[in-house]
Amino acid sequence: MTETTADDAPAPRGRLRDLTGYLTGHRGVLGVVLVLSVLGAGLSLAQPLVVNRVIRSIGTDQAPAPVVTVLVLLVLGAGLVGAVQQYLLERTAEGVVLTARRRLVGQLLHLPVRELDARRAGDLVSRVGSDTTMVRAALTGGLVDALGGSLVFAGALVGMAVLDPLLLGITLGVVVLAVLAVVAASARIQTLTRAAQDAVGRLAAGVERAVSAVRTIRAGGATEREVARLETEAVSAWEYGVRVAGVGAVLWPISGLAVQGSFLVVLGVGGYRVAAGTLAVADLVTFILFLFMMVMPLGQFFSAITTVRTALGALGRIQEILDLPREDAGDQVPGGASPGAVPTGAVERGRPATLTFDHVTFSYRPGRPVLDAVSLTVPAGSTTAIVGPSGGGKSTLLALVERFHDPERGAIRLDGTDLRALSRSDLRSRIGFVEQNAPVLAGTVRENLLLAAPEADEASCRAVLASVNLLERLQEHPEGLDATVGDDGAGLSGGERQRLAIARALLADTPLLLLDEPTASLDSRNEQALHAAIRSAAAGRTVLIVAHRLSTVVRADQIVVLDRGRLTAAGTHEELLDTSELYRELARHQLLVRPAVSPPGSTACRRPGR
């Protein structure tokens, strides 16, 4: 673990250029939307002018019917153009959400393990779901729509300026005050939205934690305490939501007051000017219609400020993840070689490889090494076991081979090639890895088996299941290999999950096999079956196995004793019983050796079978 978490870093703020960056792949559709905006603006702006003609025709001998027909066509045309424009905006917004989710999911699954360990799974899920949805609102209810409305706004201003510059000046005075108030308040919305989304992320993380451990929580009588804790998180999210609503509640009256104030001022001053004979009634009506046309885009502008600010708050959380360096970023081999710059034939596929640890030092926290100058050679085609007390660095060795982390000092080599000279995908294609907790993915048994070997056929799947004594269990199920398993392997026992994970690694048929506590969840019967499977799998490949149960590794070609990050002894089971006090103690505790009948004070040990 690291000393700091992701929460200690300052939260990045979403930027408008980040938001517009998601629109680059939709420029063609947006171009059509803007053309429709211009067309819609023209149809809308023509309506007050036609109304002016209708009013003037009433006092003349001119028949109003043709002009009214034109007005109806303009209204219907504007409605049709608006409907098409709205559909394209909605479609574009969905595309932007898809783009954001693709980027975010792709980034999450390529982040370094240390970054994922520093964050809670529920919060990351919230960013993919809730935060990306808020970005969508910026487009459908704000940004692009407001850009289209700005054309109507500008056209209405021109029409009002032609009709009566004095009334226009009074109207703009009221509007400018309202705009300044809205812009000032909207900055607060962005900050509060970020805090609200963080609270929702914490709530999602808490729910994910509680649901995944519900059996433990209930068994410990902690259900009500967990409910209370999650309710506290829910209240926190609610409080931030209320604060956002409070700021929004201030904005709505401002917008309404701007509309009503402008209308009343125009009506009062304009009515006076009509009475004074300086403004025609038809021109006043036309001016008021232009005023409403100016107010509608103004409302869109106010809404755009609010929704864009809200989206930027959520976008900051998305960009926080997207800005993190990927797992393979910045890899550099000692001596300046770049990743993948491996001499042809340096590491051959299809045959066991020699794995070498050369003075490997690694720590999760500065100054507290988990591994300290570990040197070890795993010969090609051999089985090497790593044993020792918990916390000694055994699983960390396997994590370094998989390049979930890289050594701080020293090097790990495969047939003499530094692992950092191999791309991670190339390296991992040569490794079968079974983690300590043997994760099983939600889906079917077949999908789990094919995870690392998607081309494997039915016969191969059944063969590996038989090798781990799991085929008979699957044959009892009516769906066979297509039997469904839940999250974390729900529906399988702990031992069955362990064996399925091992079968998955065996099916990949890689030259290097890493096993971390493969028998941790097995009973004695299945443990013996698995021993046979491991011996079979070891043929033709190099095996590195971590074990607490020494019975798992007594037949290994080499056993390494790791204690507090240091390699203290190496040899076969028989050799270590003679040379390593720690190994002898571990074996005694597991009843692999027992004290011989000897004089008091004697330390002689008798081995089983002798």
Coordinates of C-alpha atoms in Angstrom, one line a residue:
M1 CA 0.0 0.0 0.0
T2 CA 1.0 3.6 -0.5
E3 CA 1.1 6.3 2.1
T4 CA -1.2 8.5 0.2
T5 CA -4.4 7.8 -1.7
A6 CA -5.9 9.4 -4.7
D7 CA -8.1 11.5 -2.5
D8 CA -5.0 13.4 -1.2
A9 CA -4.4 14.9 -4.7
P10 CA -6.0 18.2 -5.6
A11 CA -9.2 17.6 -7.7
P12 CA -8.7 18.8 -11.3
R13 CA -11.3 21.2 -12.6
G14 CA -13.1 20.4 -15.9
R15 CA -12.2 22.7 -18.7
L16 CA -14.4 23.8 -21.6
R17 CA -11.7 22.7 -24.1
D18 CA -11.9 19.2 -22.6
L19 CA -15.6 19.2 -23.2
T20 CA -15.4 20.4 -26.8
G21 CA -12.6 17.8 -27.4
Y22 CA -15.3 15.1 -27.3
L23 CA -17.1 16.8 -30.3
T24 CA -14.2 16.3 -32.8
G25 CA -15.6 13.0 -34.0
H26 CA -19.0 14.5 -34.6
R27 CA -18.1 17.6 -36.6
G28 CA -20.1 16.5 -39.7
V29 CA -23.3 16.1 -37.7
L30 CA -22.7 19.3 -35.8
G31 CA -22.2 21.1 -39.1
V32 CA -25.6 20.0 -40.2
V33 CA -27.0 21.2 -36.8
L34 CA -25.5 24.6 -37.3
V35 CA -26.9 24.9 -40.8
L36 CA -30.3 23.9 -39.4
S37 CA -29.8 26.5 -36.7
V38 CA -29.3 29.2 -39.3
L39 CA -32.3 28.0 -41.2
G40 CA -34.4 27.8 -38.1
A41 CA -33.3 31.3 -37.0
G42 CA -34.2 32.7 -40.4
L43 CA -37.7 31.2 -40.2
S44 CA -38.2 32.4 -36.7
L45 CA -37.0 35.9 -37.4
A46 CA -39.2 36.2 -40.4
Q47 CA -42.3 35.6 -38.3
P48 CA -42.4 39.1 -36.6
L49 CA -42.0 40.8 -39.9
V50 CA -44.9 38.9 -41.4
V51 CA -47.0 39.7 -38.3
N52 CA -46.2 43.3 -38.9
R53 CA -47.5 43.0 -42.5
V54 CA -50.7 41.3 -41.2
I55 CA -51.4 44.1 -38.8
R56 CA -50.7 46.8 -41.4
S57 CA -52.9 45.0 -44.0
I58 CA -55.9 45.2 -41.6
G59 CA -56.2 48.9 -42.1
T60 CA -55.9 48.7 -45.9
D61 CA -57.8 47.0 -48.7
Q62 CA -55.1 44.3 -49.0
A63 CA -56.4 40.8 -48.3
P64 CA -54.5 39.3 -45.2
A65 CA -55.1 35.7 -46.2
P66 CA -51.9 35.2 -48.3
V67 CA -49.8 36.9 -45.6
V68 CA -51.4 34.7 -42.9
T69 CA -50.6 31.6 -45.0
V70 CA -47.0 32.6 -45.2
L71 CA -47.0 33.0 -41.4
V72 CA -48.4 29.5 -40.9
L73 CA -45.8 28.0 -43.2
L74 CA -43.1 29.8 -41.4
V75 CA -44.3 28.5 -38.0
L76 CA -44.6 24.9 -39.3
G77 CA -41.2 25.1 -41.1
A78 CA -39.5 26.4 -37.9
G79 CA -41.1 23.5 -35.9
L80 CA -39.9 20.9 -38.4
V81 CA -36.4 22.3 -38.5
G82 CA -36.3 22.4 -34.7
A83 CA -37.4 18.7 -34.4
V84 CA -34.7 17.5 -36.8
Q85 CA -32.1 19.7 -35.1
Q86 CA -33.1 18.3 -31.6
Y87 CA -32.9 14.7 -32.8
L88 CA -29.4 15.3 -34.2
L89 CA -28.3 17.0 -31.0
E90 CA -29.6 14.0 -28.9
R91 CA -27.9 11.6 -31.2
T92 CA -24.7 13.5 -31.0
A93 CA -24.9 13.7 -27.2
E94 CA -25.3 9.9 -27.0
G95 CA -22.3 9.6 -29.2
V96 CA -20.3 11.9 -26.9
V97 CA -21.3 9.7 -23.9
L98 CA -20.3 6.6 -25.8
T99 CA -16.9 8.2 -26.6
A100 CA -16.4 9.3 -23.0
R101 CA -17.3 5.8 -21.7
R102 CA -15.0 4.1 -24.2
R103 CA -12.1 6.3 -23.2
L104 CA -12.8 5.9 -19.5
V105 CA -13.2 2.1 -19.6
G106 CA -10.2 1.7 -21.8
Q107 CA -8.2 3.9 -19.5
L108 CA -9.3 2.1 -16.3
L109 CA -8.3 -1.3 -17.6
H110 CA -4.9 0.0 -18.6
L111 CA -4.1 1.9 -15.4
P112 CA -1.2 0.7 -13.2
V113 CA -2.2 -1.6 -10.5
R114 CA -1.1 0.9 -7.8
E115 CA -3.5 3.5 -9.2
L116 CA -6.4 1.0 -9.1
D117 CA -5.4 0.0 -5.6
A118 CA -5.6 3.6 -4.5
R119 CA -9.2 4.0 -5.6
R120 CA -12.4 2.4 -4.6
A121 CA -14.2 0.3 -7.3
G122 CA -17.6 1.8 -6.7
D123 CA -16.3 5.3 -7.2
L124 CA -14.7 4.3 -10.5
V125 CA -18.0 2.7 -11.6
S126 CA -19.8 6.0 -10.7
R127 CA -17.5 7.9 -13.0
V128 CA -18.3 5.6 -16.0
G129 CA -22.1 5.8 -15.3
S130 CA -23.2 8.9 -13.5
D131 CA -20.5 11.4 -14.5
T132 CA -20.6 10.6 -18.3
T133 CA -24.4 11.1 -18.2
M134 CA -24.0 14.6 -16.8
V135 CA -21.6 15.4 -19.7
R136 CA -24.5 14.5 -22.1
A137 CA -26.7 17.2 -20.5
A138 CA -24.2 19.8 -21.5
L139 CA -25.0 19.1 -25.1
T140 CA -28.7 18.4 -25.2
G141 CA -29.6 21.2 -22.7
G142 CA -26.8 23.7 -23.2
L143 CA -23.8 24.1 -25.3
V144 CA -24.7 23.5 -29.0
D145 CA -28.3 24.5 -28.5
A146 CA -27.2 27.9 -27.1
L147 CA -24.9 28.4 -30.0
G148 CA -27.9 27.9 -32.4
G149 CA -30.0 30.3 -30.2
S150 CA -27.3 32.9 -30.4
L151 CA -28.2 33.4 -34.1
V152 CA -31.9 34.1 -33.2
F153 CA -30.6 36.4 -30.4
A154 CA -28.4 38.4 -32.8
G155 CA -31.1 38.6 -35.5
A156 CA -33.7 39.8 -32.9
L157 CA -31.3 42.5 -31.7
V158 CA -30.9 43.8 -35.3
G159 CA -34.6 43.9 -35.8
M160 CA -35.2 45.7 -32.5
A161 CA -32.4 48.2 -33.3
V162 CA -34.1 49.0 -36.7
L163 CA -37.5 49.5 -35.1
D164 CA -36.5 51.5 -32.0
P165 CA -33.0 52.0 -30.7
L166 CA -34.2 53.6 -27.5
L167 CA -36.3 50.6 -26.4
L168 CA -33.4 48.3 -27.4
G169 CA -31.0 50.2 -25.1
I170 CA -33.4 50.0 -22.1
T171 CA -33.9 46.3 -22.8
L172 CA -30.2 45.5 -23.0
G173 CA -29.6 47.3 -19.7
V174 CA -31.9 44.9 -17.9
V175 CA -30.5 41.9 -19.7
V176 CA -26.8 42.6 -19.0
L177 CA -27.5 42.9 -15.2
A178 CA -29.2 39.5 -15.3
V179 CA -26.4 37.9 -17.4
L180 CA -23.7 39.1 -14.9
A181 CA -25.6 37.7 -12.0
V182 CA -26.1 34.3 -13.7
V183 CA -22.4 34.0 -14.7
A184 CA -21.3 34.8 -11.1
A185 CA -23.7 32.2 -9.6
S186 CA -22.8 29.4 -12.1
A187 CA -19.2 29.2 -11.0
R188 CA -20.5 28.1 -7.6
I189 CA -22.6 25.4 -9.4
Q190 CA -19.5 23.8 -10.9
T191 CA -17.7 23.5 -7.6
L192 CA -20.8 22.1 -5.8
T193 CA -21.4 19.6 -8.6
R194 CA -17.9 18.2 -8.3
A195 CA -18.4 17.8 -4.6
A196 CA -21.9 16.2 -5.1
Q197 CA -20.5 13.7 -7.7
D198 CA -17.6 12.9 -5.3
A199 CA -20.2 12.2 -2.6
V200 CA -22.2 10.0 -5.0
G201 CA -19.0 8.1 -5.9
R202 CA -18.3 7.5 -2.2
L203 CA -21.9 6.2 -1.8
A204 CA -21.5 3.9 -4.7
A205 CA -18.2 2.6 -3.4
G206 CA -19.8 2.0 0.0
V207 CA -22.7 0.1 -1.5
E208 CA -20.3 -2.1 -3.6
R209 CA -18.2 -2.8 -0.4
A210 CA -21.3 -3.8 1.6
V211 CA -22.9 -5.9 -1.0
S212 CA -19.7 -7.8 -1.8
A213 CA -19.2 -8.6 1.9
V214 CA -22.8 -9.0 2.9
R215 CA -22.3 -12.4 4.4
T216 CA -19.5 -11.2 6.6
I217 CA -21.4 -8.2 7.7
R218 CA -24.5 -10.2 8.6
A219 CA -22.5 -12.8 10.4
G220 CA -20.7 -10.1 12.4
G221 CA -24.1 -8.5 13.4
A222 CA -23.0 -5.3 11.7
T223 CA -25.9 -4.9 9.3
E224 CA -27.4 -1.9 11.0
R225 CA -24.1 -0.2 11.4
E226 CA -23.4 -0.6 7.7
V227 CA -26.9 0.7 6.9
A228 CA -26.2 3.8 9.1
R229 CA -22.8 4.4 7.5
L230 CA -24.3 4.2 4.0
E231 CA -27.2 6.5 5.0
T232 CA -24.6 9.0 6.2
E233 CA -23.0 8.9 2.7
A234 CA -26.4 9.2 1.1
V235 CA -27.3 12.2 3.3
S236 CA -23.9 13.8 2.3
A237 CA -24.8 13.4 -1.4
W238 CA -28.3 14.8 -0.7
E239 CA -26.9 17.8 1.1
Y240 CA -24.6 18.7 -1.8
G241 CA -27.6 18.2 -4.2
V242 CA -29.7 20.5 -2.2
R243 CA -26.9 23.2 -2.3
V244 CA -26.8 22.9 -6.0
A245 CA -30.5 23.2 -6.2
G246 CA -30.3 26.3 -4.0
V247 CA -27.9 28.0 -6.3
G248 CA -30.1 27.0 -9.3
A249 CA -33.1 28.4 -7.5
V250 CA -31.4 31.7 -7.4
L251 CA -30.8 31.6 -11.2
W252 CA -34.4 30.9 -12.2
P253 CA -35.8 34.1 -10.6
I254 CA -33.0 36.1 -12.2
S255 CA -34.0 34.7 -15.6
G256 CA -37.7 35.3 -15.0
L257 CA -37.1 38.8 -13.7
A258 CA -35.0 39.7 -16.8
V259 CA -37.9 38.5 -19.0
Q260 CA -40.7 40.2 -17.0
G261 CA -38.7 43.4 -16.4
S262 CA -37.8 43.7 -20.1
F263 CA -41.4 43.1 -21.1
L264 CA -42.8 45.6 -18.7
V265 CA -40.3 48.3 -19.6
V266 CA -40.9 47.8 -23.3
L267 CA -44.7 47.8 -22.8
G268 CA -44.6 51.0 -20.7
V269 CA -42.1 53.0 -22.6
G270 CA -43.4 51.7 -26.0
G271 CA -47.0 52.4 -25.0
Y272 CA -46.1 56.0 -24.2
R273 CA -44.3 56.4 -27.5
V274 CA -47.3 55.0 -29.4
A275 CA -49.6 57.4 -27.6
A276 CA -47.1 60.2 -28.4
G277 CA -47.3 59.2 -32.1
T278 CA -43.6 58.4 -32.4
L279 CA -44.0 54.7 -32.7
A280 CA -46.6 52.7 -34.7
V281 CA -48.7 50.0 -33.1
A282 CA -47.6 47.5 -35.6
D283 CA -43.9 48.3 -34.9
L284 CA -44.5 48.0 -31.1
V285 CA -46.1 44.6 -31.6
T286 CA -43.2 43.5 -33.8
F287 CA -40.7 44.9 -31.3
I288 CA -42.3 42.8 -28.5
L289 CA -42.3 39.7 -30.7
F290 CA -38.5 40.3 -31.3
L291 CA -38.1 40.8 -27.6
F292 CA -39.6 37.3 -26.9
M293 CA -37.4 35.9 -29.6
M294 CA -34.4 37.4 -27.9
V295 CA -35.5 36.2 -24.5
M296 CA -35.8 32.5 -25.6
P297 CA -32.2 32.2 -26.6
L298 CA -31.3 34.2 -23.4
G299 CA -33.1 31.5 -21.4
Q300 CA -31.1 28.9 -23.4
F301 CA -28.0 30.8 -22.5
F302 CA -28.8 30.8 -18.8
S303 CA -29.6 27.1 -19.0
A304 CA -26.4 26.5 -21.0
I305 CA -24.3 28.2 -18.3
T306 CA -25.8 26.1 -15.6
T307 CA -25.7 22.7 -17.4
V308 CA -22.2 23.3 -18.8
R309 CA -20.9 24.2 -15.4
T310 CA -22.6 21.1 -14.0
A311 CA -21.0 19.0 -16.7
L312 CA -17.6 20.5 -16.1
G313 CA -17.8 19.5 -12.5
A314 CA -18.4 15.9 -13.6
L315 CA -15.9 16.2 -16.4
G316 CA -13.2 17.0 -13.9
R317 CA -13.7 13.6 -12.3
I318 CA -13.5 11.9 -15.7
Q319 CA -10.4 13.8 -16.7
E320 CA -8.7 13.0 -13.4
I321 CA -8.7 9.3 -14.5
L322 CA -8.0 10.0 -18.2
D323 CA -4.9 12.2 -17.3
L324 CA -3.3 9.4 -15.3
P325 CA -0.4 7.7 -17.1
R326 CA -1.2 4.2 -18.4
E327 CA 0.6 1.1 -17.2
D328 CA 2.9 0.9 -20.2
A329 CA 3.7 4.7 -20.3
G330 CA 7.3 5.7 -19.8
D331 CA 8.7 2.2 -19.7
Q332 CA 12.5 2.3 -20.1
V333 CA 15.0 -0.5 -19.9
P334 CA 18.2 0.3 -18.0
G335 CA 20.7 1.5 -20.6
G336 CA 18.1 3.5 -22.6
A337 CA 16.4 0.8 -24.7
S338 CA 12.8 1.3 -25.3
P339 CA 10.1 -1.3 -24.5
G340 CA 9.8 -4.0 -27.1
A341 CA 13.4 -3.4 -28.3
V342 CA 14.4 -7.0 -27.9
P343 CA 16.9 -8.7 -30.2
T344 CA 15.4 -11.2 -32.5
G345 CA 15.3 -14.6 -30.8
A346 CA 16.3 -13.3 -27.4
V347 CA 13.2 -14.8 -25.9
E348 CA 11.8 -17.8 -27.8
R349 CA 8.2 -18.9 -27.6
G350 CA 7.0 -22.5 -27.2
R351 CA 9.7 -23.7 -24.8
P352 CA 10.4 -23.3 -21.1
A353 CA 12.5 -20.3 -20.2
T354 CA 14.9 -19.6 -17.5
L355 CA 13.7 -16.9 -15.0
T356 CA 16.4 -14.9 -13.1
F357 CA 16.0 -12.5 -10.2
D358 CA 19.1 -10.3 -10.0
H359 CA 19.4 -8.4 -6.7
V360 CA 15.7 -7.4 -6.9
T361 CA 14.6 -4.7 -4.4
F362 CA 11.0 -3.4 -4.3
S363 CA 8.9 -1.4 -1.8
Y364 CA 5.3 -0.2 -1.7
R365 CA 6.3 2.6 0.7
P366 CA 9.5 4.5 0.6
G367 CA 12.1 3.2 3.0
R368 CA 10.2 -0.1 3.8
P369 CA 11.4 -2.7 1.2
V370 CA 9.2 -5.7 0.8
L371 CA 11.9 -7.4 -1.2
D372 CA 15.5 -6.7 -0.4
A373 CA 18.2 -7.7 -2.9
V374 CA 16.6 -11.0 -3.8
S375 CA 18.7 -13.1 -6.3
L376 CA 17.3 -16.4 -7.6
T377 CA 17.4 -18.5 -10.7
V378 CA 14.4 -20.6 -11.8
P379 CA 15.9 -23.1 -14.3
A380 CA 13.9 -23.7 -17.5
G381 CA 11.5 -26.6 -17.2
S382 CA 11.8 -26.8 -13.4
T383 CA 9.4 -26.2 -10.6
T384 CA 10.5 -23.7 -8.0
A385 CA 8.5 -23.1 -4.8
I386 CA 8.6 -20.0 -2.6
V387 CA 7.7 -20.5 1.0
G388 CA 7.9 -18.5 4.2
P389 CA 5.9 -16.5 6.8
S390 CA 3.0 -14.3 5.7
G391 CA 4.1 -10.8 4.6
G392 CA 7.5 -12.0 3.5
G393 CA 7.2 -10.8 -0.1
K394 CA 6.3 -14.1 -1.8
S395 CA 3.2 -12.8 -3.8
T396 CA 5.1 -9.6 -4.6
L397 CA 7.7 -11.7 -6.5
L398 CA 5.0 -13.0 -8.7
A399 CA 3.5 -9.6 -9.2
L400 CA 6.9 -8.3 -10.4
V401 CA 7.2 -11.2 -12.9
E402 CA 3.8 -10.2 -14.3
R403 CA 5.0 -6.5 -14.3
F404 CA 2.2 -5.3 -12.2
H405 CA 5.1 -3.4 -10.7
D406 CA 8.7 -3.0 -11.7
P407 CA 11.7 -3.4 -9.4
E408 CA 13.2 -0.3 -7.8
R409 CA 16.7 -1.8 -8.1
G410 CA 18.0 -4.9 -9.8
A411 CA 16.4 -6.8 -12.7
I412 CA 14.2 -9.8 -13.6
R413 CA 15.3 -11.6 -16.7
L414 CA 13.6 -14.2 -19.0
D415 CA 16.3 -16.1 -20.8
G416 CA 18.7 -13.2 -20.1
T417 CA 16.3 -10.5 -21.4
D418 CA 15.2 -7.8 -19.0
L419 CA 11.4 -8.1 -18.6
R420 CA 11.2 -4.3 -19.1
A421 CA 12.4 -4.8 -22.6
L422 CA 9.3 -6.8 -23.4
S423 CA 5.9 -5.2 -23.9
R424 CA 3.5 -6.2 -21.1
S425 CA 1.1 -7.8 -23.6
D426 CA 3.9 -9.9 -25.1
L427 CA 5.3 -10.9 -21.7
R428 CA 1.9 -11.8 -20.3
S429 CA 1.1 -13.9 -23.3
R430 CA 3.9 -16.2 -22.1
I431 CA 2.6 -16.5 -18.5
G432 CA -0.2 -18.4 -16.9
F433 CA -1.1 -16.7 -13.6
V434 CA -3.4 -17.9 -10.8
E435 CA -3.9 -15.3 -8.1
Q436 CA -4.1 -16.0 -4.4
N437 CA -7.9 -15.2 -4.2
A438 CA -8.6 -17.1 -7.5
P439 CA -11.0 -14.6 -9.0
V440 CA -13.8 -16.0 -11.1
L441 CA -15.6 -13.5 -13.4
A442 CA -19.4 -13.3 -13.6
G443 CA -20.6 -15.2 -16.7
T444 CA -20.3 -18.8 -17.6
V445 CA -17.7 -21.5 -16.9
R446 CA -16.8 -21.5 -20.6
E447 CA -16.2 -17.7 -20.7
N448 CA -13.9 -18.0 -17.7
L449 CA -11.9 -20.8 -19.3
L450 CA -11.6 -18.9 -22.6
L451 CA -10.4 -15.7 -21.0
A452 CA -6.8 -16.3 -21.9
A453 CA -7.3 -18.9 -24.6
P454 CA -10.3 -17.7 -26.7
E455 CA -9.6 -20.2 -29.5
A456 CA -9.7 -23.3 -27.3
D457 CA -12.2 -26.0 -28.3
E458 CA -14.6 -28.0 -26.2
A459 CA -12.3 -31.0 -25.8
S460 CA -9.5 -28.8 -24.5
C461 CA -11.8 -27.2 -22.0
R462 CA -13.0 -30.5 -20.7
A463 CA -9.5 -31.9 -20.5
V464 CA -8.3 -29.1 -18.2
L465 CA -11.4 -29.4 -16.1
A466 CA -10.8 -33.1 -15.7
S467 CA -7.1 -32.4 -14.7
V468 CA -8.3 -30.3 -11.8
N469 CA -11.1 -32.7 -10.8
L470 CA -13.8 -30.3 -11.8
L471 CA -15.3 -32.0 -14.9
E472 CA -17.5 -34.4 -13.0
R473 CA -19.0 -31.5 -11.0
L474 CA -19.8 -29.6 -14.3
Q475 CA -21.3 -32.6 -15.9
E476 CA -23.9 -32.7 -13.1
H477 CA -25.2 -29.3 -14.3
P478 CA -27.7 -29.4 -17.2
E479 CA -25.9 -26.5 -18.9
G480 CA -22.5 -28.0 -18.6
L481 CA -19.7 -25.5 -19.6
D482 CA -22.4 -22.9 -20.1
A483 CA -23.4 -23.0 -16.4
T484 CA -23.7 -19.5 -15.0
V485 CA -21.5 -18.3 -12.2
G486 CA -22.2 -15.0 -10.3
D487 CA -19.9 -12.2 -9.2
D488 CA -16.8 -13.5 -7.6
G489 CA -17.7 -17.0 -8.5
A490 CA -21.0 -17.1 -6.7
G491 CA -22.5 -20.5 -7.1
L492 CA -19.1 -22.3 -6.7
S493 CA -17.4 -23.3 -3.6
G494 CA -14.1 -21.8 -2.6
G495 CA -12.2 -24.9 -3.8
E496 CA -14.2 -25.0 -7.1
R497 CA -13.3 -21.3 -7.7
Q498 CA -9.6 -22.1 -7.1
R499 CA -9.7 -25.1 -9.4
L500 CA -11.5 -23.2 -12.2
A501 CA -8.9 -20.4 -12.0
I502 CA -6.1 -23.0 -12.3
A503 CA -7.8 -24.7 -15.2
R504 CA -8.0 -21.4 -16.9
A505 CA -4.3 -20.9 -16.6
L506 CA -3.5 -24.4 -17.7
L507 CA -5.7 -24.0 -20.8
A508 CA -3.6 -21.0 -21.9
D509 CA -0.7 -23.5 -22.3
T510 CA 2.0 -20.9 -21.6
P511 CA 5.7 -21.7 -21.1
L512 CA 5.8 -20.0 -17.7
L513 CA 3.2 -20.8 -15.0
L514 CA 2.8 -18.7 -11.8
L515 CA 0.7 -20.2 -9.0
D516 CA 0.0 -18.1 -5.9
E517 CA -1.4 -20.4 -3.1
P518 CA -3.1 -22.8 -5.5
T519 CA -4.4 -25.2 -2.8
A520 CA -5.5 -22.5 -0.2
S521 CA -9.2 -23.4 -0.5
L522 CA -8.9 -27.1 -1.3
D523 CA -9.7 -30.1 0.9
S524 CA -7.3 -33.0 1.1
R525 CA -8.9 -35.0 -1.7
N526 CA -8.9 -32.2 -4.2
E527 CA -5.5 -31.1 -3.1
Q528 CA -4.1 -34.5 -4.1
A529 CA -5.9 -34.2 -7.4
L530 CA -4.5 -30.8 -7.9
H531 CA -1.0 -31.9 -7.1
A532 CA -1.3 -34.4 -9.9
A533 CA -2.6 -31.6 -12.2
I534 CA 0.4 -29.4 -11.3
R535 CA 2.9 -32.2 -11.9
S536 CA 1.2 -32.8 -15.3
A537 CA 1.2 -29.1 -16.1
A538 CA 4.9 -28.7 -15.1
A539 CA 5.9 -31.0 -18.0
G540 CA 7.4 -28.8 -20.6
R541 CA 7.1 -25.5 -18.8
T542 CA 8.7 -23.5 -16.0
V543 CA 6.7 -23.3 -12.8
L544 CA 7.0 -20.8 -10.0
I545 CA 4.7 -21.5 -7.1
V546 CA 4.0 -19.7 -3.8
A547 CA 2.7 -21.8 -1.0
H548 CA 2.0 -21.8 2.7
R549 CA 1.1 -25.5 2.7
L550 CA 4.5 -27.2 2.4
S551 CA 2.7 -30.4 1.3
T552 CA 2.0 -28.6 -2.0
V553 CA 5.7 -28.2 -2.8
V554 CA 7.6 -31.0 -1.1
R555 CA 8.3 -32.5 -4.6
A556 CA 9.4 -29.2 -6.1
D557 CA 12.8 -29.2 -7.8
Q558 CA 13.8 -26.2 -5.7
I559 CA 12.3 -24.6 -2.7
V560 CA 13.2 -21.0 -1.7
V561 CA 12.7 -19.7 1.8
L562 CA 11.7 -16.0 1.9
D563 CA 11.6 -14.2 5.2
R564 CA 11.0 -10.4 5.6
G565 CA 11.9 -9.8 2.0
R566 CA 15.2 -11.7 2.1
L567 CA 16.1 -15.0 0.6
T568 CA 17.4 -17.0 3.5
A569 CA 17.7 -20.5 2.1
A570 CA 17.2 -22.6 -1.0
G571 CA 17.3 -26.3 -1.8
T572 CA 15.1 -29.4 -1.9
H573 CA 12.7 -30.4 0.9
E574 CA 15.2 -32.8 2.3
E575 CA 18.0 -30.3 2.1
L576 CA 16.1 -27.5 3.8
L577 CA 15.1 -29.7 6.7
D578 CA 18.8 -30.0 7.4
T579 CA 19.9 -26.5 6.6
S580 CA 17.1 -24.0 7.4
E581 CA 15.7 -23.6 10.9
L582 CA 12.8 -21.5 9.6
Y583 CA 11.8 -24.2 7.1
R584 CA 12.2 -26.9 9.7
E585 CA 9.8 -24.8 12.0
L586 CA 7.3 -24.4 9.2
A587 CA 7.4 -28.1 8.4
R588 CA 7.0 -29.0 12.1
H589 CA 3.9 -26.8 12.5
Q590 CA 2.4 -28.5 9.4
L591 CA 3.2 -32.0 10.8
L592 CA 5.6 -32.7 7.9
V593 CA 8.3 -33.5 10.6
R594 CA 7.9 -34.5 14.2
P595 CA 10.3 -34.6 17.1
A596 CA 12.1 -37.9 17.3
V597 CA 12.2 -39.9 20.6
S598 CA 15.5 -38.6 21.9
P599 CA 17.1 -37.6 25.1
P600 CA 15.8 -34.4 26.9
G601 CA 17.2 -31.3 25.3
S602 CA 17.9 -33.0 22.0
T603 CA 16.9 -31.1 18.8
A604 CA 17.0 -34.1 16.5
C605 CA 14.1 -34.4 14.1
R606 CA 12.8 -37.5 12.4
R607 CA 11.3 -37.1 8.9
P608 CA 8.2 -38.9 7.8
G609 CA 8.9 -42.3 6.2
R610 CA 12.4 -42.7 7.8

